[in-house]
Tab-separated table of C-alpha atoms in Angstrom:
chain	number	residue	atom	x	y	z
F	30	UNK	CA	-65.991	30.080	3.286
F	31	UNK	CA	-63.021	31.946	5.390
F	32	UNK	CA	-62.713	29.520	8.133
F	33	UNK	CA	-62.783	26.556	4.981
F	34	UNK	CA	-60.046	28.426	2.964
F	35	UNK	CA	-57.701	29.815	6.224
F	36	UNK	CA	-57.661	25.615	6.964
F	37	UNK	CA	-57.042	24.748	3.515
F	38	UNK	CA	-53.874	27.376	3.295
F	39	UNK	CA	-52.687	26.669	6.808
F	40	UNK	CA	-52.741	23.128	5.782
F	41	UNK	CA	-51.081	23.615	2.512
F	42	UNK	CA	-48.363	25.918	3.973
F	43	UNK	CA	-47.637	23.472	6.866
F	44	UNK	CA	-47.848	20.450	4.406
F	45	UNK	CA	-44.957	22.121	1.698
F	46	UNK	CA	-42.747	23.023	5.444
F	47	UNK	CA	-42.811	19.630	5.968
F	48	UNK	CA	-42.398	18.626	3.000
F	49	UNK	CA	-39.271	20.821	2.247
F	50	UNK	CA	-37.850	19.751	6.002
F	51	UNK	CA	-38.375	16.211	5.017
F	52	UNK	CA	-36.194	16.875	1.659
F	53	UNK	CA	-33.790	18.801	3.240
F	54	UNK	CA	-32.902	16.015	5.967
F	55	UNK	CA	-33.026	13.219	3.622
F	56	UNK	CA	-30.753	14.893	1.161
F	57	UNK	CA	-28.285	16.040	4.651
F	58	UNK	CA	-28.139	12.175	5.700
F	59	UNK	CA	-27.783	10.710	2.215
F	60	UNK	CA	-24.092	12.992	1.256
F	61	UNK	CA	-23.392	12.143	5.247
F	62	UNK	CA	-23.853	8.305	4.609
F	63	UNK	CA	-22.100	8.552	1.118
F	64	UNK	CA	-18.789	10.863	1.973
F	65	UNK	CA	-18.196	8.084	5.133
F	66	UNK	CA	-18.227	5.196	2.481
F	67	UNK	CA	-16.811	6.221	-0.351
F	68	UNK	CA	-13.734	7.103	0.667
F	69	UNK	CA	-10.706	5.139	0.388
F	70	UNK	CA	-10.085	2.936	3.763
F	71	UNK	CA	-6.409	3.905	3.558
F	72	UNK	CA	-7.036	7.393	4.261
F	73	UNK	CA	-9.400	6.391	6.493
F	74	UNK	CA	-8.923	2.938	8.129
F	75	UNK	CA	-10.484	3.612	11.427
F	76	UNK	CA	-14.258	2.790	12.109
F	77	UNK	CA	-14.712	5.352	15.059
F	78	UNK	CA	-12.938	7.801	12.605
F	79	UNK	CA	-14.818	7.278	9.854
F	80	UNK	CA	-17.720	7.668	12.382
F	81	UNK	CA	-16.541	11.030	13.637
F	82	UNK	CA	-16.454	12.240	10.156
F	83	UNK	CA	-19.773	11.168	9.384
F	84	UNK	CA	-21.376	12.788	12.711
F	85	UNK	CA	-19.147	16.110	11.854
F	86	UNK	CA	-20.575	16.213	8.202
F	87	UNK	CA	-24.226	15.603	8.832
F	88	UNK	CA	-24.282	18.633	11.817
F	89	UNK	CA	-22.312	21.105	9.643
F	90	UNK	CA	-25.180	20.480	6.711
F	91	UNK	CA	-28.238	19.937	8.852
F	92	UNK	CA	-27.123	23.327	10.516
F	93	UNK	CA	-28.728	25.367	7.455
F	94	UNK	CA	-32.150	23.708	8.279
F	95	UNK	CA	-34.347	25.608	10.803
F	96	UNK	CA	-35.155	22.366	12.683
F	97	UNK	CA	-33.636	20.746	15.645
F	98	UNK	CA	-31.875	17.616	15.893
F	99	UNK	CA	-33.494	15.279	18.709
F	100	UNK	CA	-30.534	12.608	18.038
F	101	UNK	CA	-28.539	11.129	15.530
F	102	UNK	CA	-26.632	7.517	15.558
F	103	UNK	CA	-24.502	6.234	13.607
F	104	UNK	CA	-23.095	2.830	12.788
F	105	UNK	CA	-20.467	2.136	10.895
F	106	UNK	CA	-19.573	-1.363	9.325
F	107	UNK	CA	-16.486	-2.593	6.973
F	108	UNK	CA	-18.542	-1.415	3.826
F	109	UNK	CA	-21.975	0.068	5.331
F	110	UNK	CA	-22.636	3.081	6.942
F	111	UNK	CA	-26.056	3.355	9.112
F	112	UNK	CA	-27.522	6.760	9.794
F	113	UNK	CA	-30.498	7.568	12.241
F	114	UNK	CA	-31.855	10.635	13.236
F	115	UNK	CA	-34.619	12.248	14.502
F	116	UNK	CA	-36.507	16.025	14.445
F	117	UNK	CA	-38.406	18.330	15.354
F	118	UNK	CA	-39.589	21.961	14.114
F	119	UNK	CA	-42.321	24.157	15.678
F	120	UNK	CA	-45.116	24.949	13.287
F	121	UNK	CA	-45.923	28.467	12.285
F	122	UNK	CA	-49.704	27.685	11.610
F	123	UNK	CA	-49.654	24.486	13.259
F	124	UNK	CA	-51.971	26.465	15.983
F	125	UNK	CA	-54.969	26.365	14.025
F	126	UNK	CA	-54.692	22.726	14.134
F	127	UNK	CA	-53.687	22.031	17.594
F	128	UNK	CA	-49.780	21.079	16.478
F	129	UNK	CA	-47.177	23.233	18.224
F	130	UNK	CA	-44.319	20.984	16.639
F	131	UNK	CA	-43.572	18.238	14.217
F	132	UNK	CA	-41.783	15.641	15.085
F	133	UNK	CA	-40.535	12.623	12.836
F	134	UNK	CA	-37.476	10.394	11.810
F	135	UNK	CA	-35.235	8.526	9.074
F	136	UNK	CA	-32.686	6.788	8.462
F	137	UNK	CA	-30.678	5.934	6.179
F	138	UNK	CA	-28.070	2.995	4.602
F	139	UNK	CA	-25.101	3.071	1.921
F	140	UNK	CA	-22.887	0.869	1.075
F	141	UNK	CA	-20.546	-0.266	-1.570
F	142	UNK	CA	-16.700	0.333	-2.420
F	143	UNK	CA	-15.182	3.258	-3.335
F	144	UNK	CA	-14.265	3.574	-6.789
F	145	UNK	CA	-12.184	1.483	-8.830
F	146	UNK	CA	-8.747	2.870	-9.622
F	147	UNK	CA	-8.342	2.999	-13.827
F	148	UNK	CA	-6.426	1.050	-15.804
F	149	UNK	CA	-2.858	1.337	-15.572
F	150	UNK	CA	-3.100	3.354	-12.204
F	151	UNK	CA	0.214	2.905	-10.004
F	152	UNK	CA	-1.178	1.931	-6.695
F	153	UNK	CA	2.504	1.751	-5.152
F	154	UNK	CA	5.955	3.046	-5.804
F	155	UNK	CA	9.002	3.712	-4.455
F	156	UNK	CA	12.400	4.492	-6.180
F	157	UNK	CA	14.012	5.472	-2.504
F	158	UNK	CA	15.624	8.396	-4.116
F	159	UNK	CA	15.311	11.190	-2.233
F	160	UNK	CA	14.946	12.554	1.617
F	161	UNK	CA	12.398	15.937	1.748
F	162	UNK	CA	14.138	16.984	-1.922
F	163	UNK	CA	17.263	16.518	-1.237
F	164	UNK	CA	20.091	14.125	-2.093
F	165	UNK	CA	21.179	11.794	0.245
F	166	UNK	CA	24.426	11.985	2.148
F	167	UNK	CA	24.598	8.169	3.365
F	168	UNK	CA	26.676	7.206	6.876
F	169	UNK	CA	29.137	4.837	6.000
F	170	UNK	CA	31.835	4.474	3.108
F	171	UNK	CA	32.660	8.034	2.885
F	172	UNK	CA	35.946	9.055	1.110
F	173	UNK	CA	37.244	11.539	-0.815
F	174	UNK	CA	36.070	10.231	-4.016
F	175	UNK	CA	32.622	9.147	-2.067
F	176	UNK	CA	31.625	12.149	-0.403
F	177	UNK	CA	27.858	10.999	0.012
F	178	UNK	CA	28.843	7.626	1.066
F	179	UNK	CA	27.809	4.344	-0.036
F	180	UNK	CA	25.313	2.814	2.299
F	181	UNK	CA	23.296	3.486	5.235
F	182	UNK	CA	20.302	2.051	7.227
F	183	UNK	CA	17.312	4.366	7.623
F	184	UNK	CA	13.418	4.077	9.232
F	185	UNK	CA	11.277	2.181	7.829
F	186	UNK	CA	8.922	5.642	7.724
F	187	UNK	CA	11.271	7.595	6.309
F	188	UNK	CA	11.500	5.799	3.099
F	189	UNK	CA	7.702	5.922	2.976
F	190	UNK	CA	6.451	2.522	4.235
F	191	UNK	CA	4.042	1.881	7.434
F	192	UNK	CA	6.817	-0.343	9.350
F	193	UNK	CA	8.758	-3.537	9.563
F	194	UNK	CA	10.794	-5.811	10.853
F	195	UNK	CA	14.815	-5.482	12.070
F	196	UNK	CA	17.132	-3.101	11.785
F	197	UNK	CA	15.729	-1.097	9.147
F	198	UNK	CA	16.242	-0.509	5.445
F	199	UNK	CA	19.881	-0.392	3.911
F	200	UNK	CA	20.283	2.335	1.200
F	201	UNK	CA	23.201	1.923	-1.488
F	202	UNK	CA	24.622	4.135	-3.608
F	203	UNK	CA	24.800	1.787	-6.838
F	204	UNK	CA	25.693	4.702	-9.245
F	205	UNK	CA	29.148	5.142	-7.792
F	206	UNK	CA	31.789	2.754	-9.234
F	207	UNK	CA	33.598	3.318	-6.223
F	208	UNK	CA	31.346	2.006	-3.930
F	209	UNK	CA	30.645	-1.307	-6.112
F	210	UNK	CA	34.328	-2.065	-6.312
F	211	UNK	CA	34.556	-1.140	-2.569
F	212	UNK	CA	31.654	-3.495	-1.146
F	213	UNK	CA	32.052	-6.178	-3.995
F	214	UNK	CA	28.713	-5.194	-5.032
F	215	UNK	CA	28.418	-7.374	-8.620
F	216	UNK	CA	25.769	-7.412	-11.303
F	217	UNK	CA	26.179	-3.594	-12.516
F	218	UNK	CA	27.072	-4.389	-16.977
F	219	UNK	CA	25.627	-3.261	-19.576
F	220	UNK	CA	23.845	-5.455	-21.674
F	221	UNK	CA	25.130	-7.675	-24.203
F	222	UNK	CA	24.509	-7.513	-27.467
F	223	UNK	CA	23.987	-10.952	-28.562
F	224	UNK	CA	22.435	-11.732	-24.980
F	225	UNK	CA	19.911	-13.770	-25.127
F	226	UNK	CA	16.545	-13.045	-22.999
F	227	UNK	CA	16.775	-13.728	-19.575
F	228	UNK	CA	15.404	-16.968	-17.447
F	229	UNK	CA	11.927	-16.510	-17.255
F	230	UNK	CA	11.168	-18.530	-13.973
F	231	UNK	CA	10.341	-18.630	-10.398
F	232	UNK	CA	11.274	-21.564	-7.907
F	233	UNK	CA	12.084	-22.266	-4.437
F	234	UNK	CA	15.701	-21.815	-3.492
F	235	UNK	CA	18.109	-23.867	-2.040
F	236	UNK	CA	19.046	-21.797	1.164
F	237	UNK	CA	21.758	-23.667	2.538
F	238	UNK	CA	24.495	-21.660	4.155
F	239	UNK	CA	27.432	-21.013	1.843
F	240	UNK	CA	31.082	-20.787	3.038
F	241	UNK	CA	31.933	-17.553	1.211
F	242	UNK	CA	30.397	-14.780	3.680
F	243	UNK	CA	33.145	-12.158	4.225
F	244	UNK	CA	31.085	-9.254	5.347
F	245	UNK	CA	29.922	-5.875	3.705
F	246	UNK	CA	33.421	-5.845	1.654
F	247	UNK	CA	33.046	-8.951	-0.436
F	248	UNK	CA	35.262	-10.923	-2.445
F	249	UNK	CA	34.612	-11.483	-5.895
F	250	UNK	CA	33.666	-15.251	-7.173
F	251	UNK	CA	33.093	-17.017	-10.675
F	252	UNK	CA	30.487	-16.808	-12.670
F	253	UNK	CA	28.228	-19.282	-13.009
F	254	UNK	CA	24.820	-19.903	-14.684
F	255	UNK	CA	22.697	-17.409	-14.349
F	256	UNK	CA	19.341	-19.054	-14.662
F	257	UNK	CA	17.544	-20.679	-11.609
F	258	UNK	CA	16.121	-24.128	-11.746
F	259	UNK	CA	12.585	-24.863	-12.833
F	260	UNK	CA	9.814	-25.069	-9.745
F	261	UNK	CA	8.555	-28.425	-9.162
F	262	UNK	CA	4.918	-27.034	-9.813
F	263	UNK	CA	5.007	-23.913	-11.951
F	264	UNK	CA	1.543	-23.543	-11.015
F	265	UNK	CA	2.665	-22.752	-7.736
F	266	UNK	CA	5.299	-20.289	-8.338
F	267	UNK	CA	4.328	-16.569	-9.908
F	268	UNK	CA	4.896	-16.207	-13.324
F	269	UNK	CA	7.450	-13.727	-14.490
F	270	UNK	CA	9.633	-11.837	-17.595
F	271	UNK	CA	12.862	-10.091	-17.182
F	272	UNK	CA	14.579	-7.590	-19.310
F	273	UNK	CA	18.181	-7.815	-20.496
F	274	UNK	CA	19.063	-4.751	-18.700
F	275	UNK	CA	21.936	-4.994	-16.268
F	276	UNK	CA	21.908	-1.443	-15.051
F	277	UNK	CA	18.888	-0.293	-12.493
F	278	UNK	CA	17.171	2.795	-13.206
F	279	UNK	CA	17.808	4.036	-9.897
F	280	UNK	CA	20.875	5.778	-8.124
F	281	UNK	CA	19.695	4.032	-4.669
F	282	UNK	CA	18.980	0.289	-4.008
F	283	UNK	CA	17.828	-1.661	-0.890
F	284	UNK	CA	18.967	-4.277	0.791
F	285	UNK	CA	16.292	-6.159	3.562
F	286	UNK	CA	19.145	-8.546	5.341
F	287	UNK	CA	20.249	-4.993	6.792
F	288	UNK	CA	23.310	-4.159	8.831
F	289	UNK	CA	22.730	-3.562	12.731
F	290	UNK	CA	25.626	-0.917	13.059
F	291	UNK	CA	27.850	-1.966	14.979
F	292	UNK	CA	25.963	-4.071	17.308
F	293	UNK	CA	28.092	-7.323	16.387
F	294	UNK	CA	24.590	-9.497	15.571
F	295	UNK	CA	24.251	-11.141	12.472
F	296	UNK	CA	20.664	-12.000	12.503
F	297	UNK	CA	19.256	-8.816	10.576
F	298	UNK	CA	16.472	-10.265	7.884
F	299	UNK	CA	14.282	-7.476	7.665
F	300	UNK	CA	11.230	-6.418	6.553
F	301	UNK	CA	9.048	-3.422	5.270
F	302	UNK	CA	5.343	-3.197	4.959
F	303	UNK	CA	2.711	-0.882	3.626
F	304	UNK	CA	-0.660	-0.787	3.930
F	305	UNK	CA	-2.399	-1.055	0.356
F	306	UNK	CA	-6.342	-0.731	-0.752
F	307	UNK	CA	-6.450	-3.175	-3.199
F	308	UNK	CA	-9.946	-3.624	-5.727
F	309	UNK	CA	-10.987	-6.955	-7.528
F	310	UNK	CA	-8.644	-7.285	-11.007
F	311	UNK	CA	-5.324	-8.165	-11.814
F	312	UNK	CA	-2.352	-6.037	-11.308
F	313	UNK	CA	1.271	-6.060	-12.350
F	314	UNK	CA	4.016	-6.437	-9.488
F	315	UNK	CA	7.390	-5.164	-10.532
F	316	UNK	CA	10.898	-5.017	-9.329
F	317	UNK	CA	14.655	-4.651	-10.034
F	318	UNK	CA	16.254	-7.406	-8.142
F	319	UNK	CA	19.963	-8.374	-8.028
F	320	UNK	CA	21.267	-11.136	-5.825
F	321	UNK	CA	24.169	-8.553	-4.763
F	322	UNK	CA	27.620	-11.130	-5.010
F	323	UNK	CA	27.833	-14.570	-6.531
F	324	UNK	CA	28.621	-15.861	-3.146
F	325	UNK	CA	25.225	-14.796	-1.662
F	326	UNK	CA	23.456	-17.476	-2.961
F	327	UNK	CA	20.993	-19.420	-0.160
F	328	UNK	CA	21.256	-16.033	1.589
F	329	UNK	CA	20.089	-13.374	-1.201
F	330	UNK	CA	16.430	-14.425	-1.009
F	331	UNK	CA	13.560	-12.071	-1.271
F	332	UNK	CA	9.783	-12.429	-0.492
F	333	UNK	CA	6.951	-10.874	-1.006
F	334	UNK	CA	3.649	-11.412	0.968
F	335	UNK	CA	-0.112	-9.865	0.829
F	336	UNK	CA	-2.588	-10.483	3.980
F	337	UNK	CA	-6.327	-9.313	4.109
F	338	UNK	CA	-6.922	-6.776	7.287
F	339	UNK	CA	-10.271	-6.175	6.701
F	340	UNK	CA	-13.456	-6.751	7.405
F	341	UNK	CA	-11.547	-9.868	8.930
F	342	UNK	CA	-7.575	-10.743	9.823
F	343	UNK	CA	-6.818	-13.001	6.788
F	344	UNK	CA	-3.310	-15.448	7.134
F	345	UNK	CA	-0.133	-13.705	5.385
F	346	UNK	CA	0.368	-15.293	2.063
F	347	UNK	CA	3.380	-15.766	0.056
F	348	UNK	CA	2.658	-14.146	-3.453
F	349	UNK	CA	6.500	-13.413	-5.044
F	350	UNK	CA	9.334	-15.580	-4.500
F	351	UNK	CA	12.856	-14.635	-5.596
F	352	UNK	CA	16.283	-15.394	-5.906
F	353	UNK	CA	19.627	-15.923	-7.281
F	354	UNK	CA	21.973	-18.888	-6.832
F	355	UNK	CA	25.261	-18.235	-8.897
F	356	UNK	CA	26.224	-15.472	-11.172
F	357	UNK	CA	24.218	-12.227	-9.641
F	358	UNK	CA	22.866	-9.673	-12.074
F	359	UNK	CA	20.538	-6.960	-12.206
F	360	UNK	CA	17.173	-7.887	-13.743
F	361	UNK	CA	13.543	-6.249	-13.789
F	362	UNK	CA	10.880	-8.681	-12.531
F	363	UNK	CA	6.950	-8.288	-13.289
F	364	UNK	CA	4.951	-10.752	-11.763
F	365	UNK	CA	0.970	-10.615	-12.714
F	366	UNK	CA	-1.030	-10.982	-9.383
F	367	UNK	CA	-5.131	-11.549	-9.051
F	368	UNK	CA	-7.221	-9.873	-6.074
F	369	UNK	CA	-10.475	-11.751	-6.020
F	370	UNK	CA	-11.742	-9.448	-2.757
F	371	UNK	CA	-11.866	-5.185	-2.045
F	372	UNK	CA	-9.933	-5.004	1.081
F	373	UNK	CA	-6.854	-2.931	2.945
F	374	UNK	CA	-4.312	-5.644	2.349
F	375	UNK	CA	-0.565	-5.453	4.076
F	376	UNK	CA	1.868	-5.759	1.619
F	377	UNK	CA	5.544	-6.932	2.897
F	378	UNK	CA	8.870	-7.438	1.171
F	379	UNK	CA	11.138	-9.564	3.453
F	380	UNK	CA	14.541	-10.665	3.376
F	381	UNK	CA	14.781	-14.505	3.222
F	382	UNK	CA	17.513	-16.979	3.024
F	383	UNK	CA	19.432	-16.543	5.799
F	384	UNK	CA	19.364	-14.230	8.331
F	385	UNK	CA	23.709	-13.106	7.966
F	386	UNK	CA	23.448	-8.873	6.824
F	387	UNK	CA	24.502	-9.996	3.405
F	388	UNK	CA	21.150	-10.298	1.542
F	389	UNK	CA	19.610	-9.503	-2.214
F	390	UNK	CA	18.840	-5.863	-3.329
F	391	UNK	CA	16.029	-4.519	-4.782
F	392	UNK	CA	14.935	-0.981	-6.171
F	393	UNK	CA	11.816	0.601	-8.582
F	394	UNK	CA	9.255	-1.063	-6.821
F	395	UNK	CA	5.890	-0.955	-8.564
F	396	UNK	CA	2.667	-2.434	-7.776
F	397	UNK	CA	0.081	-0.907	-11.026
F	398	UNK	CA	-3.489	-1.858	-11.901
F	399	UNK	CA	-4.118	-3.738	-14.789
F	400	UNK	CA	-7.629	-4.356	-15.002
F	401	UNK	CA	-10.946	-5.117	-13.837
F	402	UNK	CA	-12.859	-8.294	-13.658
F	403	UNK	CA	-14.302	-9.318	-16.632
């Protein structure tokens, strides 16, 4: 009966090792797999990264097990993560049945996006108020009664975008009066009374040069009718309301058709991009947007364009168009957008019109989510 029960424990005792080994390393593989994927791909765009971080998290927890790790692969794909390994552990009884080691393998898949962001979330924004906490003290239009200045071009980076295009990104100082009579910066009133709601369209521009460029100090012109033509195919164009507000909510506002500083060219449309993980839903797009001076029009134009980077390069797409042709004036613009695919998306606002240093302005940039498929 000894030899029949020392078998029977040894068996049992070996059997619950493996068993708890087994656990252990599936459990170890499984949070590996899951903290790789789950992650947003804006913190961590980069497959071999991602791949790292995997490898680095599955030896930190499997180093609590007493077993060795033979090898371990992973492979990582836009929204999978693939983990292989395989063990080995010496047997403390395994003598009695002529099994100095175990040896065996798994492996292990996840996939899936990370989570959706809630309703209402703000995925992107950017008043361009500040520099590391502290106000701004711009380069140019300095003065006694300006002692910050009134405008400046900065990085691209510093104002908290990935990159762009040109010269960079012109800051003004719209809060001083001084610097709006100064630069002939228009479109800074308070709001009417018996105004009525403002035009509540978006349409293609005429951007043919106008006569009436005089540089950064520009001359005043009449007023003229505020409201921009109807598109040809309102299906086509984004859909938008503004508020009868003629005074941004920011001190600072950009301009994209930047100043090169001296350099003498003129061609200085510019851009700024970010890199955004978007989920499946709608979302709300909004802006402050003033054409700058009623002789800008055909050269005030801005755009706004979304292209897919993941798993494949998708071709940049126009989503926003706007514009003012006429009287300028500061409106907030919130244009409802649908993302039918989970992807890292580039998001650009460009200067269009043309390409002169005297461009549109815009400031409170928002991009929020609204909500999930239905």
């Amino acid at each position: 009966m000894m030899p029949v029960f020392l078998f029977t424990f040894g068996l049992l005792f070996e059997g619950g090792r493996a068993l708890a080994y087994y656990s252990q390393s599936k459990r170890v593989i499984a949070q590996a797999c899951e903290r790789s994927t789950k992650p947003t791909r804006t913190n961590v765009p980069l497959d071999e990264v991602r791949r790292k971080n995997v490898l680095d998290t599955f030896d930190a927890l499997i180093g609590s097990t007493k077993q060795k790790v033979v090898s371990r692969e992973v492979k990582i794909d836009w929204l999978t993560t693939d983990i292989e390994a395989k063990f080995t552990y010496r047997t403390v009884l395994g003598s009695m049945f002529n099994v100095e080691q175990m040896d065996y393998a798994l492996t292990y898949r996840c996939d899936g996006i990370p989570p959706y962001p809630h309703d209402g979330e703000v995925i992107v924004n950017n008043t361009f108020e500040i520099l590391n906490g502290k106000e701004r003290v711009l380069k140019f239009g300095k003065s006694p009664s300006t002692k910050n200045g009134c405008w400046g071009v900065y990085s691209y980076e510093e104002l908290g975008w990935d990159g762009g295009t040109g010269p960079g990104i012109e800051l003004q100082d719209w809060s001083s009066a001084e610097c709006r009579k100064k630069f002939g910066w228009q479109g800074y009133e308070e709001p009417q009374k018996d105004a009525g709601s403002a035009c509540a369209s978006v349409s293609q521009q005429d951007t043919s040069p106008t006569d009436k460029e005089t540089g950064k100090d520009a001359s005043q012109s009449p007023a003229a009718n505020p409201c921009s033509p109807q598109p040809d195919d309102p299906a086509k164009s984004p859909q938008w309301s503004a508020e009868n507000a003629r005074i941004p909510p920011t001190k600072y506002v950009v301009e994209l058709d930047s100043d090169w500083q001296g350099t003498g060219r003129r061609d200085a449309n510019s851009s700024i991009f970010k890199y955004v993980e978007l989920h499946p839903g709608t979302y709300e797009v909004s802006v402050w947007y003033n054409g700058r001076n009623d002789a800008y029009g055909g050269t005030n134009d801005i755009d706004i364009f979304l292209q897919v980077l993941r798993p494949k390069l998708g071709s940049e797409k126009k989503i926003i168009e706007m514009a003012q042709k006429g009287k300028v004036f500061w409106e907030r613009r919130s244009y409802s957008i649908t993302v039918d695919t989970y992807s890292v998306y580039k998001l650009t606002i460009a200067a269009g019109g043309k390409s002169d240093s005297l461009g549109g302005i815009i400031t409170a940039f928002e991009v929020k989510y609204v909500d999930a498929p239905k």
